[in-house]
XYZ file of C-alpha atoms in Angstrom:
738
model
C 125.248 81.960 -248.488
C 127.551 79.329 -246.982
C 129.434 80.400 -243.876
C 128.643 84.103 -244.317
C 127.708 85.443 -240.855
C 124.366 87.261 -240.578
C 125.056 90.719 -239.108
C 122.718 93.541 -238.101
C 125.176 96.445 -237.903
C 123.374 99.761 -238.279
C 119.953 98.164 -237.738
C 117.667 99.182 -234.835
C 115.507 96.469 -233.258
C 112.579 96.801 -230.856
C 111.774 93.669 -228.848
C 108.598 93.804 -226.736
C 108.413 91.708 -223.589
C 112.206 91.511 -223.626
C 112.784 91.346 -219.873
C 112.885 87.537 -219.704
C 112.507 84.307 -221.656
C 112.270 84.504 -225.439
C 112.287 88.313 -225.574
C 115.475 88.575 -223.538
C 117.165 85.952 -225.713
C 116.151 87.858 -228.889
C 117.527 91.122 -227.471
C 120.883 89.585 -226.524
C 121.235 87.792 -229.877
C 120.489 90.885 -231.981
C 122.896 92.994 -229.891
C 125.649 90.370 -230.206
C 125.338 90.623 -234.022
C 125.683 94.397 -234.127
C 122.109 95.724 -233.795
C 121.045 98.563 -231.500
C 118.250 97.200 -229.304
C 115.268 98.770 -227.554
C 114.471 96.426 -224.652
C 110.787 96.861 -223.813
C 109.278 95.268 -220.727
C 106.495 96.442 -218.455
C 107.872 94.206 -215.713
C 104.506 92.694 -214.747
C 103.589 89.078 -213.945
C 102.200 86.516 -216.380
C 98.653 87.778 -215.810
C 99.647 91.330 -216.687
C 99.517 92.613 -213.125
C 102.177 94.817 -211.559
C 104.928 96.919 -213.097
C 108.687 97.203 -212.647
C 111.645 98.636 -214.539
C 114.149 96.105 -213.225
C 113.522 93.366 -215.846
C 114.319 95.641 -218.820
C 117.208 97.367 -217.001
C 118.978 94.063 -216.270
C 118.883 93.031 -219.959
C 120.194 96.460 -221.051
C 123.047 96.195 -218.498
C 123.936 92.726 -219.784
C 124.049 93.942 -223.414
C 126.147 96.995 -222.537
C 128.543 94.908 -220.423
C 129.311 92.902 -223.588
C 129.971 96.084 -225.592
C 126.536 96.193 -227.246
C 124.098 99.092 -227.705
C 120.745 99.042 -225.906
C 118.183 101.253 -224.141
C 115.233 100.293 -221.947
C 111.545 101.115 -222.383
C 108.977 100.377 -219.647
C 105.724 101.267 -221.444
C 102.835 98.930 -222.122
C 102.566 97.856 -225.772
C 99.248 99.719 -225.758
C 101.378 102.895 -225.860
C 102.853 101.835 -229.228
C 104.014 105.326 -230.261
C 106.102 105.695 -227.088
C 108.013 102.464 -227.774
C 108.918 103.570 -231.302
C 109.775 107.090 -230.080
C 112.298 105.519 -227.676
C 114.029 103.907 -230.666
C 114.001 107.173 -232.662
C 115.303 109.248 -229.720
C 118.107 106.820 -228.899
C 119.151 105.574 -232.339
C 117.417 107.758 -234.966
C 115.488 104.976 -236.771
C 113.507 101.741 -236.424
C 114.165 98.731 -238.692
C 112.886 95.595 -236.954
C 109.911 95.019 -234.642
C 109.586 91.773 -232.686
C 106.054 91.635 -231.242
C 106.712 89.248 -228.379
C 104.968 90.701 -225.294
C 102.197 88.557 -223.891
C 100.172 87.554 -220.849
C 97.790 84.693 -219.979
C 94.302 84.682 -218.432
C 93.390 81.003 -218.852
C 89.765 80.128 -218.099
C 87.308 77.613 -219.535
C 85.029 79.362 -222.013
C 82.019 79.518 -219.644
C 84.159 81.255 -216.986
C 85.871 83.892 -219.168
C 84.927 87.390 -217.966
C 84.814 90.465 -220.201
C 88.011 91.649 -218.511
C 89.808 88.329 -219.164
C 88.806 88.489 -222.840
C 89.615 92.169 -223.368
C 93.016 92.293 -221.677
C 94.339 89.347 -223.720
C 93.251 91.057 -226.957
C 94.582 94.429 -225.809
C 98.062 93.073 -225.083
C 98.493 90.443 -227.821
C 96.488 91.674 -230.815
C 95.869 95.391 -230.241
C 99.336 95.872 -228.693
C 101.048 94.308 -231.742
C 98.871 96.469 -234.009
C 99.706 99.712 -232.166
C 103.464 99.084 -231.986
C 103.650 98.014 -235.642
C 101.491 100.914 -236.840
C 103.799 103.377 -235.050
C 106.806 101.885 -236.913
C 105.099 101.380 -240.299
C 105.572 104.810 -241.932
C 109.216 104.979 -240.838
C 109.782 101.580 -242.486
C 107.919 102.662 -245.634
C 109.938 105.867 -245.981
C 113.285 104.088 -245.593
C 112.164 101.205 -247.868
C 113.108 98.594 -245.239
C 111.331 96.820 -242.417
C 111.143 93.407 -240.779
C 108.229 92.470 -238.499
C 107.584 89.326 -236.450
C 104.178 88.466 -234.979
C 104.165 85.885 -232.192
C 101.258 83.489 -232.691
C 100.780 80.161 -230.917
C 99.835 76.544 -231.449
C 96.746 77.405 -229.360
C 95.729 79.848 -232.098
C 96.361 77.379 -234.916
C 94.760 74.294 -233.358
C 92.765 75.628 -230.376
C 93.485 74.711 -226.751
C 91.192 73.943 -223.840
C 90.888 76.897 -221.461
C 92.437 79.398 -223.881
C 89.558 80.723 -226.009
C 90.648 84.342 -225.407
C 94.335 83.622 -226.092
C 93.631 81.388 -229.132
C 91.428 84.019 -230.796
C 94.038 86.759 -230.333
C 96.895 84.544 -231.512
C 95.205 83.531 -234.771
C 94.197 87.176 -235.267
C 97.915 87.993 -235.346
C 98.404 85.594 -238.284
C 95.687 87.391 -240.272
C 97.260 90.762 -239.423
C 100.689 89.490 -240.502
C 99.357 88.122 -243.813
C 97.859 91.476 -244.776
C 100.922 93.480 -243.694
C 103.026 91.156 -245.871
C 100.906 92.099 -248.921
C 100.822 95.820 -248.164
C 104.519 96.000 -247.295
C 106.033 94.097 -250.204
C 106.656 97.099 -252.478
C 108.376 98.958 -249.621
C 110.711 96.032 -248.788
C 108.805 95.402 -245.548
C 108.601 91.680 -244.737
C 106.221 90.339 -242.084
C 106.012 86.758 -240.769
C 104.374 84.906 -237.871
C 105.941 82.331 -235.599
C 104.280 79.865 -233.225
C 107.128 79.120 -230.811
C 107.273 76.457 -228.163
C 109.831 77.642 -225.640
C 110.279 77.890 -221.912
C 109.131 81.337 -220.746
C 107.280 83.115 -217.961
C 104.094 81.883 -219.657
C 105.103 78.196 -219.718
C 107.251 77.659 -216.622
C 104.198 76.962 -214.453
C 102.721 74.317 -216.767
C 105.724 72.344 -218.061
C 108.025 69.885 -216.241
C 111.680 70.955 -215.889
C 113.084 68.353 -218.317
C 110.743 69.579 -221.051
C 111.608 73.207 -220.318
C 115.289 72.274 -220.746
C 114.585 70.880 -224.219
C 112.537 73.943 -225.170
C 115.183 76.594 -224.681
C 114.470 80.038 -226.152
C 117.873 79.704 -227.853
C 116.287 77.114 -230.145
C 113.735 79.672 -231.449
C 115.972 82.711 -231.888
C 117.913 81.595 -235.028
C 114.676 81.480 -237.090
C 113.699 84.992 -235.996
C 117.167 86.392 -236.745
C 117.100 84.904 -240.244
C 113.558 86.208 -240.961
C 114.694 89.709 -239.894
C 117.892 89.841 -241.950
C 118.255 92.133 -244.991
C 118.908 89.152 -247.265
C 115.759 87.214 -246.247
C 112.810 87.846 -248.588
C 110.337 85.459 -246.904
C 107.034 87.175 -246.134
C 103.464 86.318 -245.199
C 104.436 82.937 -243.763
C 103.709 81.070 -240.530
C 106.286 78.853 -238.815
C 106.109 76.475 -235.865
C 109.429 76.317 -234.036
C 110.846 74.638 -230.933
C 113.433 72.178 -229.571
C 115.677 72.797 -232.600
C 112.973 72.043 -235.182
C 111.335 74.524 -237.615
C 108.325 73.853 -239.860
C 106.330 76.084 -242.216
C 102.528 75.847 -242.260
C 100.086 76.489 -245.102
C 96.403 75.966 -245.727
C 95.099 73.102 -247.795
C 91.642 72.626 -249.211
C 89.699 69.704 -250.632
C 88.712 69.759 -254.295
C 85.151 69.924 -253.017
C 81.966 69.215 -254.937
C 79.580 71.264 -257.082
C 76.133 70.949 -255.579
C 74.234 73.310 -257.860
C 72.713 71.845 -261.023
C 71.183 73.441 -264.082
C 67.654 74.771 -263.453
C 67.368 72.942 -260.121
C 67.365 74.486 -256.648
C 70.380 73.797 -254.408
C 69.247 71.835 -251.321
C 70.686 70.780 -247.947
C 69.939 67.160 -248.947
C 72.288 67.538 -251.921
C 74.969 68.856 -249.528
C 74.415 65.802 -247.267
C 74.706 63.424 -250.225
C 78.011 64.943 -251.369
C 79.467 65.358 -247.860
C 82.161 62.690 -248.257
C 83.396 64.361 -251.438
C 83.307 67.852 -249.895
C 85.525 66.573 -247.050
C 87.881 64.362 -249.101
C 91.471 65.661 -248.852
C 92.853 63.366 -251.559
C 94.354 65.610 -254.285
C 93.892 68.640 -252.019
C 94.885 72.079 -253.309
C 97.002 74.576 -251.374
C 95.789 78.108 -252.182
C 98.188 80.815 -251.019
C 96.350 84.023 -251.982
C 92.778 85.303 -252.149
C 93.147 85.271 -255.942
C 94.087 81.566 -255.903
C 91.296 80.828 -253.459
C 88.589 82.452 -255.561
C 90.092 81.067 -258.778
C 88.282 77.807 -258.011
C 84.897 79.446 -258.384
C 85.964 81.750 -261.204
C 85.445 79.329 -264.040
C 82.282 77.723 -262.674
C 80.723 81.131 -263.025
C 82.421 82.031 -266.318
C 80.968 78.846 -267.823
C 77.597 80.602 -267.646
C 78.525 82.789 -270.593
C 79.973 79.988 -272.687
C 76.992 77.706 -272.053
C 79.319 74.921 -270.933
C 79.188 73.130 -267.612
C 76.912 74.432 -264.915
C 74.461 77.237 -265.480
C 73.890 79.906 -262.894
C 70.984 79.500 -260.521
C 68.191 81.825 -261.815
C 67.848 83.380 -258.357
C 71.542 83.977 -257.857
C 71.447 87.533 -259.217
C 68.905 88.466 -256.590
C 71.061 86.899 -253.905
C 74.276 88.514 -255.166
C 76.065 90.642 -252.597
C 77.708 92.685 -255.373
C 76.953 96.377 -255.501
C 78.425 98.974 -257.814
C 78.421 102.740 -257.424
C 79.915 104.196 -260.628
C 79.995 107.730 -259.166
C 82.443 106.542 -256.489
C 84.505 104.144 -258.620
C 85.063 105.972 -261.942
C 88.354 107.835 -261.942
C 89.775 105.915 -258.974
C 93.421 104.898 -259.282
C 94.600 101.331 -258.594
C 97.774 100.693 -256.571
C 100.875 101.230 -258.734
C 102.627 97.982 -259.728
C 106.322 97.575 -260.558
C 107.669 94.858 -262.894
C 111.360 93.943 -263.068
C 112.511 91.741 -265.944
C 115.418 90.827 -268.186
C 115.886 88.962 -271.492
C 114.770 85.690 -269.863
C 111.164 86.913 -269.405
C 111.125 88.374 -272.942
C 112.264 85.049 -274.440
C 109.940 82.997 -272.217
C 107.001 85.094 -273.428
C 108.020 84.588 -277.080
C 108.127 80.806 -276.533
C 104.798 81.011 -274.684
C 103.083 82.508 -277.745
C 104.437 79.826 -280.083
C 107.758 81.119 -281.386
C 110.259 78.437 -282.335
C 113.875 78.095 -283.408
C 112.511 76.117 -286.385
C 111.676 79.504 -287.918
C 114.807 81.622 -288.647
C 112.629 84.765 -288.444
C 112.064 84.054 -284.752
C 115.753 84.150 -283.790
C 115.644 87.875 -283.012
C 113.006 87.194 -280.309
C 114.599 84.015 -278.888
C 118.338 84.763 -278.707
C 119.594 87.622 -276.564
C 122.805 87.626 -278.628
C 120.975 88.471 -281.869
C 122.151 91.721 -283.410
C 118.574 93.041 -283.406
C 117.274 91.165 -280.311
C 113.752 92.451 -279.641
C 110.764 92.068 -277.365
C 107.458 91.112 -278.971
C 105.208 94.210 -278.793
C 102.418 92.219 -277.099
C 104.765 91.664 -274.123
C 103.281 95.035 -273.111
C 100.269 93.203 -271.626
C 102.593 91.223 -269.332
C 104.013 94.502 -267.989
C 100.553 95.892 -267.285
C 98.531 92.825 -266.245
C 99.688 92.921 -262.599
C 97.567 96.053 -262.102
C 94.532 93.948 -263.034
C 95.515 90.510 -261.697
C 97.065 91.526 -258.390
C 93.698 92.236 -256.783
C 94.026 95.995 -257.401
C 90.281 96.320 -258.055
C 89.539 95.286 -254.473
C 90.910 98.630 -253.233
C 88.471 100.706 -255.317
C 85.587 102.311 -253.403
C 82.191 101.762 -255.016
C 83.217 98.346 -256.398
C 81.763 95.810 -253.992
C 82.006 92.909 -256.442
C 82.416 89.157 -256.247
C 85.853 88.508 -257.773
C 84.895 84.920 -258.578
C 82.603 86.381 -261.275
C 85.163 88.489 -263.108
C 85.855 87.658 -266.789
C 88.356 89.194 -269.207
C 86.216 90.277 -272.163
C 88.358 92.457 -274.439
C 91.910 93.775 -274.639
C 93.492 96.834 -276.230
C 97.242 97.563 -276.295
C 99.001 100.569 -277.788
C 102.810 100.638 -277.943
C 104.498 104.051 -278.084
C 108.051 102.794 -278.501
C 109.587 99.314 -278.779
C 109.314 97.459 -275.441
C 112.805 97.342 -273.849
C 114.296 93.817 -273.677
C 114.995 94.327 -269.954
C 114.342 96.898 -267.262
C 111.957 98.037 -264.560
C 108.519 99.291 -265.536
C 105.816 100.992 -263.501
C 102.126 100.541 -264.303
C 99.426 102.957 -263.144
C 95.819 101.839 -263.512
C 92.600 103.870 -263.426
C 88.930 102.867 -263.529
C 88.093 104.691 -266.775
C 84.371 103.873 -266.935
C 81.659 101.415 -265.871
C 78.521 100.513 -267.736
C 75.481 98.386 -267.096
C 74.994 95.429 -269.461
C 71.965 94.080 -267.610
C 73.344 90.590 -267.013
C 76.526 92.131 -265.631
C 78.697 95.209 -265.307
C 81.515 96.117 -267.702
C 84.485 97.859 -266.073
C 87.080 99.617 -268.230
C 90.569 99.673 -266.735
C 93.114 101.992 -268.341
C 96.731 101.103 -267.513
C 99.685 103.329 -268.452
C 103.098 101.652 -268.264
C 106.270 103.710 -267.832
C 109.968 102.937 -268.099
C 111.540 105.642 -265.947
C 109.464 108.725 -266.789
C 108.784 107.608 -270.363
C 105.346 106.218 -271.259
C 106.015 103.066 -273.295
C 102.572 101.502 -273.640
C 98.896 101.825 -272.750
C 96.502 98.919 -272.109
C 92.759 98.851 -271.731
C 91.280 95.808 -269.998
C 87.527 95.298 -270.444
C 86.409 93.341 -267.406
C 82.938 91.788 -267.248
C 81.438 91.087 -263.809
C 78.746 88.412 -264.178
C 75.533 89.125 -262.235
C 76.483 92.672 -261.196
C 74.294 94.546 -263.685
C 70.952 96.194 -263.101
C 72.323 99.133 -261.096
C 70.756 101.608 -263.517
C 73.994 102.682 -265.201
C 74.575 103.724 -268.814
C 74.605 100.976 -271.461
C 77.787 101.968 -273.327
C 80.798 104.234 -273.075
C 82.664 106.424 -275.585
C 85.867 105.580 -273.693
C 85.974 101.922 -274.789
C 88.332 101.129 -277.653
C 85.879 99.684 -280.158
C 86.251 96.338 -281.914
C 86.032 96.302 -285.730
C 84.589 93.722 -288.122
C 86.739 92.499 -291.036
C 85.933 93.438 -294.670
C 83.376 91.203 -296.422
C 85.882 89.639 -298.832
C 88.265 86.683 -298.652
C 91.236 87.318 -296.323
C 94.601 88.446 -297.748
C 96.463 85.886 -295.643
C 95.499 82.775 -293.673
C 98.038 81.125 -291.364
C 97.734 78.024 -289.190
C 99.617 77.431 -285.942
C 99.408 74.093 -284.128
C 99.615 74.861 -280.410
C 101.560 72.503 -278.178
C 99.736 70.393 -275.591
C 102.029 72.199 -273.123
C 101.275 75.689 -274.484
C 99.277 76.834 -271.452
C 101.834 75.321 -269.045
C 104.530 77.352 -270.812
C 102.550 80.586 -271.197
C 101.507 80.718 -267.517
C 105.184 81.197 -266.605
C 104.757 84.753 -267.904
C 102.634 85.536 -264.854
C 99.026 84.320 -265.225
C 98.871 81.584 -262.583
C 95.146 80.784 -262.776
C 94.986 76.982 -262.164
C 92.255 76.730 -264.821
C 95.080 76.602 -267.385
C 97.053 73.737 -265.791
C 94.921 71.729 -263.332
C 92.426 69.264 -264.888
C 90.296 69.380 -261.723
C 89.854 73.144 -261.997
C 89.086 72.803 -265.705
C 86.432 70.177 -264.971
C 84.969 72.530 -262.378
C 84.532 75.090 -265.167
C 82.912 72.542 -267.471
C 85.952 72.074 -269.754
C 87.237 68.663 -270.807
C 90.801 69.751 -269.996
C 92.714 72.940 -269.044
C 92.188 75.771 -271.536
C 94.635 78.174 -273.166
C 94.905 81.741 -271.820
C 93.024 84.253 -273.972
C 96.120 86.475 -273.952
C 98.175 83.545 -275.262
C 95.921 83.267 -278.351
C 96.167 87.088 -278.577
C 99.990 86.777 -278.725
C 99.851 84.065 -281.430
C 97.568 86.234 -283.598
C 99.577 89.437 -283.158
C 102.907 87.866 -284.104
C 101.401 86.505 -287.355
C 100.397 90.064 -288.311
C 103.872 91.315 -287.330
C 105.498 88.662 -289.560
C 103.241 88.906 -292.620
C 102.660 92.649 -292.776
C 105.597 94.247 -290.904
C 108.495 91.865 -291.641
C 108.894 91.312 -287.856
C 109.918 94.965 -287.417
C 108.685 95.839 -283.906
C 108.965 99.572 -284.643
C 106.052 99.201 -287.080
C 103.641 97.819 -284.460
C 101.333 100.496 -283.075
C 98.206 98.962 -281.503
C 95.994 95.867 -281.210
C 92.387 95.319 -280.117
C 90.647 91.941 -279.646
C 87.499 90.421 -278.189
C 87.819 87.002 -276.537
C 84.957 84.932 -277.957
C 85.555 81.218 -277.222
C 88.156 79.179 -275.330
C 90.952 77.200 -277.029
C 92.371 73.863 -275.825
C 96.164 73.371 -275.889
C 97.027 71.163 -278.876
C 94.327 72.684 -281.091
C 95.220 74.566 -284.287
C 94.831 78.337 -284.412
C 93.868 79.654 -287.832
C 94.492 83.399 -288.136
C 92.763 85.181 -291.012
C 94.051 88.664 -291.931
C 92.823 91.512 -294.165
C 94.971 94.550 -295.004
C 93.341 97.974 -295.384
C 95.985 100.742 -295.454
C 97.797 100.642 -292.084
C 95.106 98.533 -290.387
C 95.198 94.737 -290.462
C 91.829 93.207 -289.530
C 91.969 89.692 -288.115
C 90.009 86.869 -286.611
C 91.341 83.652 -285.131
C 89.468 80.360 -285.350
C 90.003 76.930 -283.852
C 90.631 74.963 -287.051
C 89.336 71.654 -285.634
C 85.908 73.092 -284.650
C 85.548 76.184 -286.854
C 84.655 78.251 -283.754
C 85.917 81.849 -283.590
C 88.230 82.333 -280.581
C 89.216 85.965 -281.252
C 86.756 88.301 -282.955
C 86.382 91.978 -283.896
C 90.146 92.309 -283.875
C 92.661 94.524 -285.632
C 96.305 95.570 -285.534
C 97.299 99.122 -286.468
C 100.754 99.525 -287.998
C 102.693 102.778 -288.066
C 103.080 104.668 -291.324
C 106.527 104.693 -292.933
C 107.339 108.131 -291.540
C 106.244 107.082 -288.020
C 108.632 104.165 -287.982
C 111.859 106.059 -288.684
C 113.390 105.463 -285.285
C 116.417 107.026 -283.667
C 118.185 103.666 -283.660
C 118.630 103.978 -287.428
C 120.439 107.295 -287.167
C 124.100 107.499 -286.247
C 124.796 109.876 -283.402
C 127.818 112.127 -283.589
C 129.118 111.835 -280.020
C 132.584 111.737 -278.516
C 133.672 108.096 -278.237
C 136.746 106.622 -276.581
C 136.773 103.839 -279.167
C 137.452 106.399 -281.947
C 140.950 106.914 -280.533
C 141.623 103.167 -280.628
C 140.428 102.716 -284.224
C 142.448 105.743 -285.340
C 145.558 104.245 -283.697
C 144.857 100.835 -285.314
C 144.460 102.638 -288.653
C 147.882 104.337 -288.296
C 149.649 101.105 -287.391
C 147.932 98.959 -290.029
C 149.247 101.316 -292.730
C 152.794 100.129 -291.929
C 152.114 96.373 -291.846
C 148.891 96.029 -293.884
C 150.274 93.545 -296.459
C 151.518 91.206 -293.743
C 148.168 91.310 -291.873
C 146.143 90.693 -295.051
C 148.102 87.435 -295.543
C 147.611 86.443 -291.886
C 143.948 87.410 -291.402
C 142.276 87.745 -294.835
C 138.929 89.038 -293.497
C 136.742 92.145 -293.348
C 135.440 93.152 -289.913
C 132.576 95.586 -289.299
C 132.228 97.254 -285.855
C 128.969 98.784 -284.619
C 129.765 100.885 -281.547
C 126.765 101.852 -279.400
C 126.155 104.450 -276.718
C 122.989 104.594 -274.564
C 121.516 101.780 -276.671
C 121.832 103.615 -280.000
C 124.391 103.106 -282.780
C 126.976 105.857 -282.274
C 129.696 104.852 -284.790
C 130.600 102.267 -287.410
C 134.179 101.212 -288.189
C 135.516 98.824 -290.813
C 138.811 96.915 -290.553
C 139.442 95.583 -294.066
C 142.276 93.016 -294.035
C 141.314 91.290 -297.242
C 141.723 93.790 -300.060
C 145.015 95.316 -301.223
C 147.288 96.398 -298.434
C 144.464 96.594 -295.856
C 142.809 99.659 -294.375
C 140.815 100.873 -291.374
C 138.122 103.522 -291.879
C 135.103 105.016 -290.153
C 131.832 104.065 -291.806
C 130.045 101.044 -293.226
C 131.970 98.357 -295.049
C 132.247 98.911 -298.823
C 130.983 95.531 -299.859
C 130.329 92.693 -297.424
C 131.713 92.092 -293.923
C 132.826 88.582 -292.941
C 132.123 89.278 -289.274
C 130.162 92.079 -287.581
C 130.651 92.997 -283.930
C 128.203 95.104 -281.908
C 129.076 96.412 -278.445
C 128.979 99.527 -276.287
C 131.809 102.056 -276.401
C 132.761 101.463 -272.741
C 132.754 97.636 -273.163
C 134.997 97.957 -276.242
C 137.488 99.931 -274.137
C 137.363 97.311 -271.345
C 138.264 94.607 -273.889
C 141.107 96.648 -275.426
C 142.539 97.408 -271.977
C 142.392 93.711 -271.040
C 139.866 94.261 -268.251
C 137.121 92.284 -270.008
C 137.643 88.911 -271.651
C 135.947 88.910 -275.132
C 134.542 85.420 -274.534
C 133.006 86.495 -271.214
C 131.633 89.632 -272.878
C 129.994 87.448 -275.551
C 128.334 85.109 -273.034
C 127.213 88.045 -270.884
C 125.430 89.507 -273.927
C 127.696 92.585 -274.038
C 129.363 91.582 -277.305
C 127.191 90.462 -280.229
C 128.768 88.676 -283.172
C 127.183 88.094 -286.576
C 128.658 86.226 -289.533
C 131.779 84.024 -289.389
C 132.410 83.742 -285.627
C 135.590 81.653 -286.096
C 137.332 84.617 -287.780
C 136.939 86.626 -284.590
C 139.826 84.620 -283.097
C 142.173 86.351 -285.556
C 141.114 89.701 -284.147
C 143.040 89.025 -280.957
C 146.242 89.655 -282.943
C 144.983 93.089 -283.985
C 143.696 94.157 -280.578
C 146.781 92.894 -278.735
C 149.455 94.232 -281.039
C 147.923 97.199 -282.820
C 145.493 98.766 -280.346
C 147.838 99.505 -277.457
C 147.609 103.222 -276.683
């Protein structure tokens, strides 16, 4: 960013409580940097009594005198709609809301009246809610919004005589955190600040020299940055004052497991472990509900595996989970969007064990490969956000404990090769729910689109431990069934030694559960060390089928179904056994060291030969600018062919693409006879093959794009003898000029 000045031209800002102190300073600063400002101030005293228009009017006059744009608003923040309407009437939009208005009614807790409690909450918490709610849909529709909530150190730490104020101020942090989550897909960012600055609220309690050090001007720069288009920070809390800024986050002790197998949990056991429960050495810092509950997740999942701690026999009775299938089935989860490029595709390939040691893997690891491809199982990465992002929590009729959720089975069907980069949209639906007695099984169907085209479908089978017994059906025709392998020796058996860092690498594809990286979490789940992701083992198994039965041709991969049976430890050897029956490859994956089956009931369906004839293999007959260039080169080479053959002595093949498909092939043969240039595949063998888009070819010919830059940007792909490509410069410079 460097010295680039942060401007707010075209943006409309509402500042509440902007008649003095911090609010006034915000209003002046935004106006100075080009924003149109709504200056809101009721004009009352610090207790909220009285009313006057003069405070807001003076600030508006000051802004206008400096050439800025501002209007006044004198409503209470409890009239939230009116404040936003002022912005819409004057400037036609609302982009930024600074919730800054506040009053004090300090009393010791025993002396707080109902009125003292209610008015503080009405102004601080309810007022911020009403103003923000009035702006929210406008921000959503324009896909932009920046919101600041003003919290306080009293809310974070508590303060004598401010029980009412403290409660409201911490409430604002909770409100901000949720708005940050709900606003993220609409480019709405929401943060909280706890400022220490001289204001109408502090001038009566602070000495003058301290007030001088706590100028509002020392808070404003943080707020301006958090509200700028280029700032993506959201859901955070900052303390700020006297020129210092600090970000706060929660931390939590590792805690202690009190419950033991077949023994009641007692208050005495809590007492005996109290030091451990309160020990902040090696503390964790959860940042989301998912991370918070992840701690308990594996303690409970260990029930099924028989490792670690068993569930208390009475816990099912005590469970607060309740499931109403009639409400939940058919409900849609929030849509999730995934943006990615070749980096994520390559990272995933490495995460499921691909290596440059195997030449067959180059097409999945090097974006410059002529046939660079995405592994088909990358489809689960595109769709998993619908399941992992807490989407189930929004479904009515699913009052479940998310610490008890296990991933039981996975199905993936790929309708066309997964693009190597792009933006995908995943739409999830609760397809069915059935009652397994010991738990509930929820089927989640997720359709993933690229633009309007459906590229893959996933079905997650999610088991909720302890949520059964609601009287539901025992099975569902909607589940994609597993399939047992034939009762004969496998047709192929392949071993893969996983790296000790396999889980650390795979988690970078988006599954951040600490169980796979943090030894303390693993121990909590009863595992000797962090375990491998089930979907990582799934990826290992699928790519072995792709290699051995489809020659790594991604167009031949149709579908895969697996059941996750037992965990795998990074460093263990995966042994994949495969049986071919027509277009179906049955498989199971074992841990070689223990003989235990990790993936069971699994199969991969391959497309039939006719299915896999893809458009990329057919040459399109479309008008290309490059045709003109090759025809001109052809004419000129006829005159000087002999001379060029002596100079160059090479055969070049050109694959020209349009919209991602091969649109033309040209051969420049400067090796045989007097040399020739013709449309079509080389008659024999090319020394060097170039692949690039028609428009990029023209940019190179016209000197607008450097070939070397095009190569490193992935626009120009070169196969064969790369050194010979240097001789091409002669041809393009001297014989391609139009």
